[in-house]
Short mmCIF file of C-alpha atoms in Angstrom, two decimals:
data_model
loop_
_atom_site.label_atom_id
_atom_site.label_comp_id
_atom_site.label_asym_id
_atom_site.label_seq_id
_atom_site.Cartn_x
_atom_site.Cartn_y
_atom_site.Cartn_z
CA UNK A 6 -22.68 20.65 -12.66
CA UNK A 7 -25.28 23.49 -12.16
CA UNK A 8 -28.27 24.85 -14.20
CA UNK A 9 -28.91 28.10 -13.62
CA UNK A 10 -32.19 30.26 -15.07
CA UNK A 11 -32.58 33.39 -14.68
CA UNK A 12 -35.40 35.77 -16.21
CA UNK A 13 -36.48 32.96 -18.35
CA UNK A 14 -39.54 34.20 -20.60
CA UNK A 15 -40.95 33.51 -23.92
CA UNK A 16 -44.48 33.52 -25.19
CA UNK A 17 -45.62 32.03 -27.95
CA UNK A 18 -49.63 32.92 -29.78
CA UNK A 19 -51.63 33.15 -26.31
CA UNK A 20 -49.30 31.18 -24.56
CA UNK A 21 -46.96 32.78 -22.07
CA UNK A 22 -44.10 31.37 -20.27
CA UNK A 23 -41.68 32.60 -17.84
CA UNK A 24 -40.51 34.28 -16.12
CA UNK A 25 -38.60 31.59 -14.81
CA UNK A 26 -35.73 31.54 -12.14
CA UNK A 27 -34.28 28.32 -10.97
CA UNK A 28 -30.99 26.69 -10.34
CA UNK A 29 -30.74 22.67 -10.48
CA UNK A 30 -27.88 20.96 -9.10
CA UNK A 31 -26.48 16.99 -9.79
CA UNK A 32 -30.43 15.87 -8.46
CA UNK A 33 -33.29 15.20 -10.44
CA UNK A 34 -35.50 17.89 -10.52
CA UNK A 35 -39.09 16.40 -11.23
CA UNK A 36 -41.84 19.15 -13.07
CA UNK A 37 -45.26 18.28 -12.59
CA UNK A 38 -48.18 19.81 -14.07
CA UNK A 39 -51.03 19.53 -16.35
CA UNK A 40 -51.19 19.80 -20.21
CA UNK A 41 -50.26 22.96 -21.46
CA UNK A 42 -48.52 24.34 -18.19
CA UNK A 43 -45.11 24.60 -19.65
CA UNK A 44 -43.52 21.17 -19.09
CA UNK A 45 -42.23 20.85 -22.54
CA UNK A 46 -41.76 24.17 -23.49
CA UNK A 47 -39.18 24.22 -20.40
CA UNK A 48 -37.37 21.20 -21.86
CA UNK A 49 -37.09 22.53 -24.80
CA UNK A 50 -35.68 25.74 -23.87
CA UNK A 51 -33.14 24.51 -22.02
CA UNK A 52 -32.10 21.80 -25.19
CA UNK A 53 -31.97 24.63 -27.44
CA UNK A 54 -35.10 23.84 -29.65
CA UNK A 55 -37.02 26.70 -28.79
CA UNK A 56 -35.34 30.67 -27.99
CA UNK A 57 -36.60 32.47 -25.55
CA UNK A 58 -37.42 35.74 -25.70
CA UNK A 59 -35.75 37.18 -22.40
CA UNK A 60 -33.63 35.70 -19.78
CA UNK A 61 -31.07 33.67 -19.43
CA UNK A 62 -29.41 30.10 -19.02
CA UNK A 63 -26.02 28.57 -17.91
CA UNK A 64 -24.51 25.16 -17.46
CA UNK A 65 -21.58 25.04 -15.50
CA UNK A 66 -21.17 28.57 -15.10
CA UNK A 67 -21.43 28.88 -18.94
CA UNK A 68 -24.21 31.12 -21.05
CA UNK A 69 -25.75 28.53 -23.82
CA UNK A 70 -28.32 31.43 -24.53
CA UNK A 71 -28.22 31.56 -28.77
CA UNK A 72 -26.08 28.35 -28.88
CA UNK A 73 -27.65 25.23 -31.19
CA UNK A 74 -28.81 22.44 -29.80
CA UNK A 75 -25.92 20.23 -30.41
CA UNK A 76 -23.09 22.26 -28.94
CA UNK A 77 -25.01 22.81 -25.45
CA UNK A 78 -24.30 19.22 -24.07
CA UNK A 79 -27.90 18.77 -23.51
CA UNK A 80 -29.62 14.85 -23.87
CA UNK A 81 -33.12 14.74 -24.65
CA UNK A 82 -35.39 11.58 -24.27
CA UNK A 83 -39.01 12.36 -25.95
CA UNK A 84 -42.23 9.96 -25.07
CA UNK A 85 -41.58 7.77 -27.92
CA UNK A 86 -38.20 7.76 -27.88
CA UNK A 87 -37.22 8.80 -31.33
CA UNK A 88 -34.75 5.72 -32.30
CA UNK A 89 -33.58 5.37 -35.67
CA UNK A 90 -36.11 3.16 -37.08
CA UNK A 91 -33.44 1.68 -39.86
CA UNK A 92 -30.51 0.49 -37.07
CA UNK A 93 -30.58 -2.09 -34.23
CA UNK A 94 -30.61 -1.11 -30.79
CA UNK A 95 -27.05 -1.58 -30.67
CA UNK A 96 -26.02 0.62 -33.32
CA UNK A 97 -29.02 3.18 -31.75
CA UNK A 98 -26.86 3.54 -29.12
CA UNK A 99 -23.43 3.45 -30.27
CA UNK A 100 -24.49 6.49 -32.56
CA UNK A 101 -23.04 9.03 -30.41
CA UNK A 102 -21.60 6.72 -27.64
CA UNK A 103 -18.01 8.28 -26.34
CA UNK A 104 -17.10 4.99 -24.04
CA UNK A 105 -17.39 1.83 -25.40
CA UNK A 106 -17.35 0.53 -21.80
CA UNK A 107 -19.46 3.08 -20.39
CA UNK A 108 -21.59 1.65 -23.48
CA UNK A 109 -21.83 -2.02 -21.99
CA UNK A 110 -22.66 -0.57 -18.23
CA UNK A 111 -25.59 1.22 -19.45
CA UNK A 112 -27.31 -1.47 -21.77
CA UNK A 113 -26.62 -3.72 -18.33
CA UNK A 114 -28.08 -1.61 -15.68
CA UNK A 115 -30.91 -0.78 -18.20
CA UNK A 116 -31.65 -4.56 -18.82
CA UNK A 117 -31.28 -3.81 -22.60
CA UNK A 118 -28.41 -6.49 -23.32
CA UNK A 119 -30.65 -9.22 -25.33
CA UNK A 120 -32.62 -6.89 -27.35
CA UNK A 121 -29.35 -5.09 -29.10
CA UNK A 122 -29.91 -6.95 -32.44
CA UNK A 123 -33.12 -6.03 -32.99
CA UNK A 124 -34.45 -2.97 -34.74
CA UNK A 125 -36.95 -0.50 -33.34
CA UNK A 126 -40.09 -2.17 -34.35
CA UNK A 127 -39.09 -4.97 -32.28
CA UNK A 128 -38.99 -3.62 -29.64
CA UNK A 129 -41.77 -3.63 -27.19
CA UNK A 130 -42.73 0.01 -25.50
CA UNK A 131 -40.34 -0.69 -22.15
CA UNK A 132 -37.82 -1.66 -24.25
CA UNK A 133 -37.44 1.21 -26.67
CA UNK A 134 -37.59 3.61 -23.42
CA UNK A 135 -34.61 1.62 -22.25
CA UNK A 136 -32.49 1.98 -25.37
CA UNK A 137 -33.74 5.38 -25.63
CA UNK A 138 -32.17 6.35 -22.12
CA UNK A 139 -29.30 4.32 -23.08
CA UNK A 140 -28.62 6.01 -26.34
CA UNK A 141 -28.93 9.46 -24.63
CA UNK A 142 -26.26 9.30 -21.61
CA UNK A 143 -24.19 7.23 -24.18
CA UNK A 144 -23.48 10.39 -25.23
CA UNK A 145 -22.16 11.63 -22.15
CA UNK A 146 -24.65 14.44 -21.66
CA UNK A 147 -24.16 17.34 -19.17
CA UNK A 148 -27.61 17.66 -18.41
CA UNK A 149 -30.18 15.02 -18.93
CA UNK A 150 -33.61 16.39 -20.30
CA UNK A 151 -37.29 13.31 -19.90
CA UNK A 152 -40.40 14.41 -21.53
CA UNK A 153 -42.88 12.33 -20.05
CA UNK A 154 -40.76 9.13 -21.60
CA UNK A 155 -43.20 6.75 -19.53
CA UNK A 156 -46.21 7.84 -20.28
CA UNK A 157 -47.30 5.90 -23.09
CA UNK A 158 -46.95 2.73 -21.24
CA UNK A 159 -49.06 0.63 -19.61
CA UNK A 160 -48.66 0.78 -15.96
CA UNK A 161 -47.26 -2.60 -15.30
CA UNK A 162 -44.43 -1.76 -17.65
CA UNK A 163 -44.58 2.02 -16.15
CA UNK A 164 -43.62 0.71 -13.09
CA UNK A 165 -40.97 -1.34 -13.56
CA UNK A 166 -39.33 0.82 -15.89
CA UNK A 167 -39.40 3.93 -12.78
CA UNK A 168 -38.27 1.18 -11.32
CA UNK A 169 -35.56 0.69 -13.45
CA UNK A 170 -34.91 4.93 -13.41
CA UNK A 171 -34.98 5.26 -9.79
CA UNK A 172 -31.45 2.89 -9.63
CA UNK A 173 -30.15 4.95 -12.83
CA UNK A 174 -30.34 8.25 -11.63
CA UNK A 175 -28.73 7.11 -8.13
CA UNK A 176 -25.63 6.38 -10.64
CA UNK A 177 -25.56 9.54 -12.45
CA UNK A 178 -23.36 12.77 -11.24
CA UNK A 179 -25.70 15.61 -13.91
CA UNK A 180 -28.88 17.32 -13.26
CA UNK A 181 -31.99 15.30 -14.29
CA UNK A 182 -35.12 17.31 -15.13
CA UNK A 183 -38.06 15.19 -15.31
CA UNK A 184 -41.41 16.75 -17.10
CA UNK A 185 -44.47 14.25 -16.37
CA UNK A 186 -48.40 15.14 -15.26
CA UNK A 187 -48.46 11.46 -13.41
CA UNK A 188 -47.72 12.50 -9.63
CA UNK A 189 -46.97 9.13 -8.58
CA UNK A 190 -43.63 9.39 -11.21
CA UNK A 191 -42.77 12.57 -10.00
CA UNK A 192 -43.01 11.95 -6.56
CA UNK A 193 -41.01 8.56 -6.80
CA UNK A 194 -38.27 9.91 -8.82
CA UNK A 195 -37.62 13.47 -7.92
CA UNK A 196 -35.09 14.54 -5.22
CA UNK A 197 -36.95 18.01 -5.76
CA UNK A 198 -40.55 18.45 -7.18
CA UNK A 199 -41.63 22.03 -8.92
CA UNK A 200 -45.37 22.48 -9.66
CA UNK A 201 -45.72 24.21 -13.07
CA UNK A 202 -49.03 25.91 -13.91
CA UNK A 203 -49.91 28.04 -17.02
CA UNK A 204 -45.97 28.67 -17.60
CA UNK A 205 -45.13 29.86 -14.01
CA UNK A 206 -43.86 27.53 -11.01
CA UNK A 207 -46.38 27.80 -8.06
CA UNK A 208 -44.07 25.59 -5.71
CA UNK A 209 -40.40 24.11 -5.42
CA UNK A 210 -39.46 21.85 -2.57
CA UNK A 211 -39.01 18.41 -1.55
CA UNK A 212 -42.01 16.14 -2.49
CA UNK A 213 -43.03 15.62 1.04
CA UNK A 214 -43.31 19.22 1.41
CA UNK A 215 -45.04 19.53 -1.42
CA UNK A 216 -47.86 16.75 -0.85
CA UNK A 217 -47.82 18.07 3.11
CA UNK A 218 -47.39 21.55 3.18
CA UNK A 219 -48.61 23.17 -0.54
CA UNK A 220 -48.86 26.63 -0.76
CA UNK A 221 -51.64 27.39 -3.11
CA UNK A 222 -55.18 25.97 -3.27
CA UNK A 223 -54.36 24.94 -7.00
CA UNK A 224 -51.04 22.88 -5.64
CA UNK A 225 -53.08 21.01 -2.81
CA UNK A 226 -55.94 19.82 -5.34
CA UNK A 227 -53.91 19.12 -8.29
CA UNK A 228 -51.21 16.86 -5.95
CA UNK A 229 -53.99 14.78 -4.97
CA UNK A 230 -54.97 16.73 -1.45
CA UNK A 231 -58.59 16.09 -2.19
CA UNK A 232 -59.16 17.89 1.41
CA UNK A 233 -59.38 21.31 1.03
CA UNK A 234 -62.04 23.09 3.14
CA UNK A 235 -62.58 25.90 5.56
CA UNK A 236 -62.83 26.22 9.09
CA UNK A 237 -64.42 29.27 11.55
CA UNK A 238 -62.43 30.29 14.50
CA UNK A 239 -64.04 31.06 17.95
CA UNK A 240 -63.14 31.40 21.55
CA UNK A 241 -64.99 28.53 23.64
CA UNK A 242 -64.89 27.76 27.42
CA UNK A 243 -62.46 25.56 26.61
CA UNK A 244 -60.33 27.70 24.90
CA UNK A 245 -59.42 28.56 21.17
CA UNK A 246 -61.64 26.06 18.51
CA UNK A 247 -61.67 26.07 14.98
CA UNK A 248 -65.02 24.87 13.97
CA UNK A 249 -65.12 22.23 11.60
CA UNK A 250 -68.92 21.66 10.51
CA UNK A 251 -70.83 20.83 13.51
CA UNK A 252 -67.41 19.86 15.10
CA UNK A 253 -65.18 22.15 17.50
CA UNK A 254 -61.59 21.15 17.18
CA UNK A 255 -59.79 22.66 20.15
CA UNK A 256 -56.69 24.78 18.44
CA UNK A 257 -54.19 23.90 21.62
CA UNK A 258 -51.02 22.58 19.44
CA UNK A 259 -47.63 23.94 18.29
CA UNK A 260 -46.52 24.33 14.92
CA UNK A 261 -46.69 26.22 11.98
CA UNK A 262 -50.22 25.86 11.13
CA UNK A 263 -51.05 26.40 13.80
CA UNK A 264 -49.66 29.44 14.95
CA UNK A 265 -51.38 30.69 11.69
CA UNK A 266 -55.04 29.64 13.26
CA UNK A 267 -54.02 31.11 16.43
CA UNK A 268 -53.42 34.23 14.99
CA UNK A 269 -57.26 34.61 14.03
CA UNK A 270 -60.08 36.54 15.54
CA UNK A 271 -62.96 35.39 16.28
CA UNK A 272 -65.28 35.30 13.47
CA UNK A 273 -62.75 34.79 11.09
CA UNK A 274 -61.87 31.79 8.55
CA UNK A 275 -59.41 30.03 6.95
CA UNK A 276 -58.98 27.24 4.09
CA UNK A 277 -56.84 24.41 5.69
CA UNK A 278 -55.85 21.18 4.24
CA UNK A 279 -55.15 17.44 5.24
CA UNK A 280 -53.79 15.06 3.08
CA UNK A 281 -55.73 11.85 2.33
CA UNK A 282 -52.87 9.62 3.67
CA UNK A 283 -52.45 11.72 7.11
CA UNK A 284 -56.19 11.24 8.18
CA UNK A 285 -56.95 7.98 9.82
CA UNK A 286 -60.33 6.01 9.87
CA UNK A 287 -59.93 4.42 14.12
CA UNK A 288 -60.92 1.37 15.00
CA UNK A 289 -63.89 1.48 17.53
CA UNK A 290 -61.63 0.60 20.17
CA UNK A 291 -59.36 3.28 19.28
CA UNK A 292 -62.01 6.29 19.98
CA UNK A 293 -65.52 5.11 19.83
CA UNK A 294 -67.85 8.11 18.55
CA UNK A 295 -69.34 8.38 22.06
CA UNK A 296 -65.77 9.34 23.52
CA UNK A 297 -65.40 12.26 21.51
CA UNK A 298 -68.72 13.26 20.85
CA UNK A 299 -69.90 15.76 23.71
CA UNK A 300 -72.58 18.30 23.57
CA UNK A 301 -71.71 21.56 25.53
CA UNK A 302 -74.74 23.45 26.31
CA UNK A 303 -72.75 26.92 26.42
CA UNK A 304 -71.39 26.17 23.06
CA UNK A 305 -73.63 25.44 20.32
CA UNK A 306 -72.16 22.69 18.75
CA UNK A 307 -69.37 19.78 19.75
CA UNK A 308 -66.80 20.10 21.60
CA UNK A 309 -63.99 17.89 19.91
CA UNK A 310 -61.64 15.56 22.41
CA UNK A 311 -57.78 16.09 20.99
CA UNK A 312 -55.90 12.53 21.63
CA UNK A 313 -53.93 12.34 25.05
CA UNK A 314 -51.15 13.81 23.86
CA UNK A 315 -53.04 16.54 21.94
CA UNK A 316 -50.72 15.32 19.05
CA UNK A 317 -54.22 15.04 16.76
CA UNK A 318 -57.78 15.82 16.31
CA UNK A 319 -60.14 13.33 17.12
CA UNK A 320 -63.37 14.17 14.66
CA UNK A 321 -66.88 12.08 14.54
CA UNK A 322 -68.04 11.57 11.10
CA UNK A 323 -69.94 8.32 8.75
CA UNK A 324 -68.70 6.39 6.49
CA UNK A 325 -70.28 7.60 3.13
CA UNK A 326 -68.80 5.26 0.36
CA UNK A 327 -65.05 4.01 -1.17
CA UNK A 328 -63.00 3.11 -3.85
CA UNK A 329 -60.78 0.24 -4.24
CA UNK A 330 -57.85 1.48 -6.22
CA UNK A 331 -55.27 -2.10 -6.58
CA UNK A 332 -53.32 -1.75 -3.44
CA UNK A 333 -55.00 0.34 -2.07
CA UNK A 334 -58.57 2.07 -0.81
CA UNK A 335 -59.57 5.67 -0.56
CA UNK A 336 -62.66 6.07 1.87
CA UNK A 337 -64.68 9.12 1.62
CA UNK A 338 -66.45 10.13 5.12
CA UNK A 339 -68.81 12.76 6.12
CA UNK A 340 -68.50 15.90 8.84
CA UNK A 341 -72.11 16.05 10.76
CA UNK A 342 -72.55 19.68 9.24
CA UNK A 343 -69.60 19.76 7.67
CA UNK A 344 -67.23 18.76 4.71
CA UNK A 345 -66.79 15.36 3.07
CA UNK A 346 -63.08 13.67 3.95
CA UNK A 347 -60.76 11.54 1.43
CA UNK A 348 -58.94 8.69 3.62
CA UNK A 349 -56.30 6.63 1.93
CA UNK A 350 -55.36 3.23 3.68
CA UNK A 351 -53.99 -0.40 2.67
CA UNK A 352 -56.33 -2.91 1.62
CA UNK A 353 -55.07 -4.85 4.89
CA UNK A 354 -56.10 -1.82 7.13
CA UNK A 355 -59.49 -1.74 5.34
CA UNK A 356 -60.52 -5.13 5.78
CA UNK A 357 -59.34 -5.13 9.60
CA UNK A 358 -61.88 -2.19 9.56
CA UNK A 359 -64.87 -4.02 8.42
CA UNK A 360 -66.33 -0.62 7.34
CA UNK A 361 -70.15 -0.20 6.46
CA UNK A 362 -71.84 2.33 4.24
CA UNK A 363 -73.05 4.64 7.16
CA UNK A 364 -71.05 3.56 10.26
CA UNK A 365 -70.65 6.46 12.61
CA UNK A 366 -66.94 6.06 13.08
CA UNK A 367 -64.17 8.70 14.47
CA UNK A 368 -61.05 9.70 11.98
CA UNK A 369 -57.97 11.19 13.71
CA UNK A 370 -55.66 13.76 11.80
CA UNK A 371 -52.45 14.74 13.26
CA UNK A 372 -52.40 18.48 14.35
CA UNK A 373 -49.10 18.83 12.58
CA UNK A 374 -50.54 17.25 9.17
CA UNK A 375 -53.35 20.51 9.47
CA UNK A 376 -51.93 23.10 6.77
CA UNK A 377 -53.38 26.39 6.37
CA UNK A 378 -53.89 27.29 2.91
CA UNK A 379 -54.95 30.81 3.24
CA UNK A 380 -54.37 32.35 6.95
CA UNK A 381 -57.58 33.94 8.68
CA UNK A 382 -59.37 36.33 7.18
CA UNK A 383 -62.53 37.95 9.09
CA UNK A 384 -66.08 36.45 7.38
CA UNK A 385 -67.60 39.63 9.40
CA UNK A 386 -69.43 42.35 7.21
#
């Protein structure tokens, strides 16, 4: 089965969405944004609930533009679930259930089985999601449609019930769009991750391109890439160097990225980013600050060691403060001159660490994990 949008536009007061082209194969498509990008207005479109004004939509080949909700083959879960408040579980989802079997395999996979006899009210918060779900692809839906269905839940329960998705959708053979604003859901869930923002998509692609390689300032930030910042390019006697506060990272090292900074003159900046969990707080006996700190006399400034292999930067910096966040730690570190740095690490690599407000420590990030937001751009007048 394939969903295909092409065109798609409607506005609505001040509110304008679209245009919209996408096609969504049997995966689940995960869109992430803040309130008011879109996220439910897309759902909705596509179940029939709201017409847009332009544009088009097909499933399996077939126009639904015009068509009511019930005759497009659509299944819609909403945050609360929307159960029948006067039947049990059971007869929730037996309501519109095709397969009496299929019926049985659901309300087992879903962990539903002893709650059936209850009504609604009953229920805790997990548990209605569950018999929500189950109710839906009881049904037999062509396309399966999630509006944020775990985000009323506490996290414990959160995570056992994406838990609980995660095996689900490995079962099912439709497209799965999945509309949430909590990254950690997307990312988790979706085979493919769209960034929606003020009714337009700013990104598509695989979640690990996403969180590595975002296209758009906006994308980086709002996907947790807390380190966005800019860097000057010069020529140095020891070859091409992006500066990096009082740092000079030698710019030696394949890749896309790379290539970008190379293509630079001097004088010239770009905005480059690093995800938190790509930079790495050393331990001392992993680069001490004295083996990569080096003044050159010709160059004002430092003149950054790369690792070995020249497979990563090697930059000085102090440890400023941190956050313990459950399972894990994000440690924020200062650039002599420069930016301040997110790290993200396990509570077991922090307290190997033995970190101190104001250690001078070294942080490596892979040369490859170095994306260039905007390309070069001369900072001459």
């Amino acid at each position: 089965m394939m969903v295909t949008i092409t065109d798609l536009s409607v506005r609505r007061g001040d509110f304008s969405f679209g245009p919209l082209d996408l096609s969504i194969s049997n995966e689940v498509f995960c869109v992430l944004g803040p309130s008011g990008s879109g996220k439910s207005t897309l759902l909705s479109i596509l179940a029939g609930i709201v017409e847009p004004d332009r544009g088009e939509i097909l499933i399996g080949g077939e126009s639904v533009r015009g068509r009511p909700p019930e005759t497009r083959s659509t299944g819609l879960v909403f945050q609360d679930g929307a159960l029948f408040p006067h039947l049990t579980a059971r007869e929730n989802v037996e309501y519109a259930a095709e397969d009496p079997d299929y019926v049985r395999k659901l309300t087992r996979l879903l962990a539903v089985d002893e709650v059936l006899d209850r009504r609604p009210a009953m229920l805790s918060g997990g548990e209605r999601q569950r018999v929500a779900l189950a109710r839906t692809l009881a049904a037999g839906p062509d396309v399966l449609l999630l509006d944020e269905p775990l985000s009323s839940l506490d996290e414990p329960i959160r995570r056992r019930l994406r838990d609980d998705l995660h095996r689900l959708f490995a079962t099912l053979d439709v497209p799965v769009v999945y509309v949430t604003h909590d990254q950690r859901t997307a990312t988790a869930l979706a085979d493919r991750l769209g960034i929606l923002r003020d009714g337009r998509l700013e990104q598509v692609d695989t979640p690990t391109s996403v969180l590595e390689r975002p296209n758009s300032r906006f994308v980086a930030e709002f996907t947790g890439n807390e380190n966005v910042f800019e860097v000057g390019l010069e020529t140095g006697r020891c070859g091409r160097v992006a500066r990096l506060g009082d740092a000079l990272l030698r710019v030696t090292a394949e890749g896309d990225s790379i290539e970008r900074l190379l293509a630079g003159v001097d004088g010239s900046t770009a905005t480059v980013c690093a995800h938190p969990s790509r930079i790495t707080v050393l331990e001392r006996s992993d680069g001490s600050v004295d083996a990569v700190r080096s003044v050159d006399s010709e160059e004002s400034g430092r003149d950054l060691r790369m690792s070995a292999d020249e497979s990563s930067f090697r930059i000085p910096v102090t440890i400023e403060r941190w956050l313990h966040e459950g399972d894990t730690y994000r440690v924020f570190v200062q650039v002599d001159g420069g930016p301040e740095l997110t790290a993200t690490m396990s509570r077991r690599t922090f307290d190997r660490l033995e970190l101190a407000r104001g250690d001078e420590r070294t942080v490596s990030i892979q040369t490859e994990s170095m994306h260039v937001l905007d390309p070069p751009t001369s900072s001459r007048t």
